[in-house]
C-alpha angles and dihedrals in degrees: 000000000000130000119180122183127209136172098059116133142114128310133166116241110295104026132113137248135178129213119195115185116203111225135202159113087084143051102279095184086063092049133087104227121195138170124230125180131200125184118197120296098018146084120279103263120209109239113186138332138197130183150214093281099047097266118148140196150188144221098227088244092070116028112127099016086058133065130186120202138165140204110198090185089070106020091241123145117191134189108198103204118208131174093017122194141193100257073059087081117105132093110283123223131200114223134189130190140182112275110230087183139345093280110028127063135192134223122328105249115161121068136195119206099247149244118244112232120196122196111190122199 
């Protein structure tokens, strides 16, 4: 399995970025992928995650700024990244898991190794 993000960089509050992750060595229309963040000193932070079927969620700090989306076709995974704030600063990370249904995932098991996303005031 390999996941490999692009797109980070620097951006002053209120711009956009966004981040694609390429994905492969394994069936990625079969797989959750999701997107964390951490930022230093602190704990790694789920982000966003959609899932086989299409389903996706938010971590309440960006719903609505931050959008997940999938093409299965090319085994991309992108996170278009609107409104963005300081407390948006951290290195993101792409994620993939096992499905267990169309709609529910399980953990999070495959990593790749991040794009660093700064987010000036």
């Amino acid at each position: 399995v390999q996941l490999v993000e692009s797109g980070g960089g620097s951006v002053q509050a209120g711009g956009s970025l966004r981040l694609s992750c390429a994905a492969s060595g394994f069936t990625y229309s079969r797989y959750c992928m999701g997107w964390f963040r951490q930022a230093p000193g602190t704990e790694r932070d789920w982000v966003a995650t959609i899932t086989v079927g299409g389903r996706t969620t938010y971590d309440d700090s960006v719903k609505g700024r931050f959008t997940i989306s999938r093409d299965n076709a090319k085994n991309t995974l992108d996170l278009q990244m609107n409104s963005l704030k300081p407390e948006d600063t951290a290195m993101y990370y792409c994620a993939a898991a096992a499905s267990i249904s169309d709609s529910w995932c399980a953990d999070f098991s495959h990593w790749g190794r991040g794009a660093q996303v700064t987010v000036s005031s």
